Amino acid sequence: MKALNREVIENFQQHVNPGFLEYRKSVTAGGDYGAVEWQASSLNTLVDTQGKEYLDCLGGFGIFNVGHRNPTVVSAVQHQLEKQPLHSQELLDPLRAMLAKTLATLTPGKLKYSFFSNSGTESVEAAIKLAKAYQSARGKFTFIAASGAFHGKSLGALSATAKAAFRKPFMPLLPGFRHVPFGNIDALRTMLSECRKTGDDVAAVILEPIQGEGGVIIPPVGYLPAVRKLCDEFGALLIFDEVQTGMGRTGKMFACEHENVQPDILCLAKALGGGVMPIGATVATEEVFSVLFDNPFLHTTTFGGNPLACAAALATIHVLLEQNLPAQAQQKGQLLVDGFQALKREFPELVVDARGQGLLIAIEFSDNEVGYNFASVMFRQQVLVAGTLNNAKTIRIEPPLTITIEQCEHVLGCARKALQGLSVKQREMIEVEEE
Ligand SMILES: *Cc1c(COP(=O)(O)O)cnc(C)c1O
């Protein structure tokens, strides 16, 4: 074990990126040899090379909705692996057809046609290109995204992403992208009408219904329906990026269903492959998607929608529906948020806010250091949560939707212990300063 861990760290140092070693808790809080993952030991846990078992409350930032190594998903992929892993690219592939139809049924409103890719970024990239292809004939070229948004890091998706640190080194990005404050309908209305006045008519508005990476920012009730209305008024398409919020995470199959808002284009990925295969999907209405009918080769990808990925996605949807995991997310999410809010009342000097919808949850700390220390102590208690050295003021909790009630209670117990320790430490530091 020690030799293996040393080798992994050395290879990260020499051949992956030494930068990672400074940011990951697996190194900074992982003990003498760091923590190297070895196996998914159950739906909600994984073990490292030392045999330490971690309860996964990070969920791969939202990929393990049906748990790790879900047997239904694994079995579907294994069967397909033995039958035909990748498609011929000439004969019609049946699972692509079945998944596209299933998504048309599962997704809200008139969403009907699917383009499959391999990641969330690619699903956003396809959505942007689709909106461009549809709107360029109408003389509309501007895109509006939101401050705090995360849509991926390819040049197109990055143009919609809002974080300066990710964007600055790659300027200039795609022209025509504007950002407005998330959750502020007046700001969006103003931007749409200013763009019309200047002739920069808006092709599409792209939003996450709840911002994930941005720190689980839930917009005010009524915001998303109002966005839909404004888009209709200005003839702009509405793109929802549900790469993180989709597949049951927020307590409904798709977050836009909380307020019955239907986008023209929906982006999916992350949990769509059931934590077994990577797959992205861009689902659109016939009206929009039909711009690709004449020439389906306008946007393509070799591996997108391959049989293994489609088998995984179909099995994932089956599990989500059969076990009613969206409703479970709602119930267990409420338990966790209530628990974290009680901790906020108990430790107001450390915890500023606790919020969430379903099992997309965030705890906001008084500062980055408190957040990082919290995440580190949780790590040492073998509970995985988000939070890196430079990004820990708000920590996301995104366990598999299969997490048990007992495990939720264990997490709350560990969180309380961590906060008690940090609270004592903080008081001691204040006393030292006062002396
Ligand atoms: C993670 C994420 C992406 C990017 O997905 P990748 O699979 O990492 O390319 C895009 N949008 C949202 C909302 C995400 O959370």
XYZ file of C-alpha atoms in Angstrom, residues 22-25 58 61 148 150 153 163 165-166 212-216 363-365 367-373 375-376 385-396:
41
model
C -1.612 21.043 -3.038
C -5.360 21.397 -3.371
C -6.796 17.985 -2.635
C -7.763 16.966 0.880
C -19.567 14.648 -2.689
C -20.171 16.596 -7.890
C -21.904 32.767 -11.051
C -20.910 27.195 -14.624
C -14.628 24.979 -19.879
C -15.952 32.868 -13.305
C -10.374 32.995 -12.887
C -11.370 30.346 -15.453
C -24.461 24.217 -8.632
C -20.797 25.140 -8.942
C -21.714 28.724 -8.022
C -22.598 27.481 -4.504
C -26.126 26.073 -4.764
C -23.168 24.993 3.756
C -21.729 28.485 3.711
C -19.027 29.282 6.268
C -14.689 32.339 5.581
C -12.688 30.090 3.282
C -10.392 28.852 6.051
C -13.243 27.712 8.299
C -14.788 25.907 5.329
C -11.545 24.194 4.422
C -10.905 23.139 8.015
C -13.962 19.791 5.005
C -10.623 18.468 6.273
C -17.525 16.611 1.003
C -16.497 19.218 -1.571
C -14.163 22.066 -0.689
C -10.653 22.617 -1.958
C -7.914 24.725 -0.443
C -8.826 27.819 -2.475
C -12.570 27.218 -2.741
C -14.174 26.215 0.535
C -16.245 29.141 1.793
C -19.271 27.281 0.489
C -19.181 23.513 0.661
C -21.502 21.367 -1.379
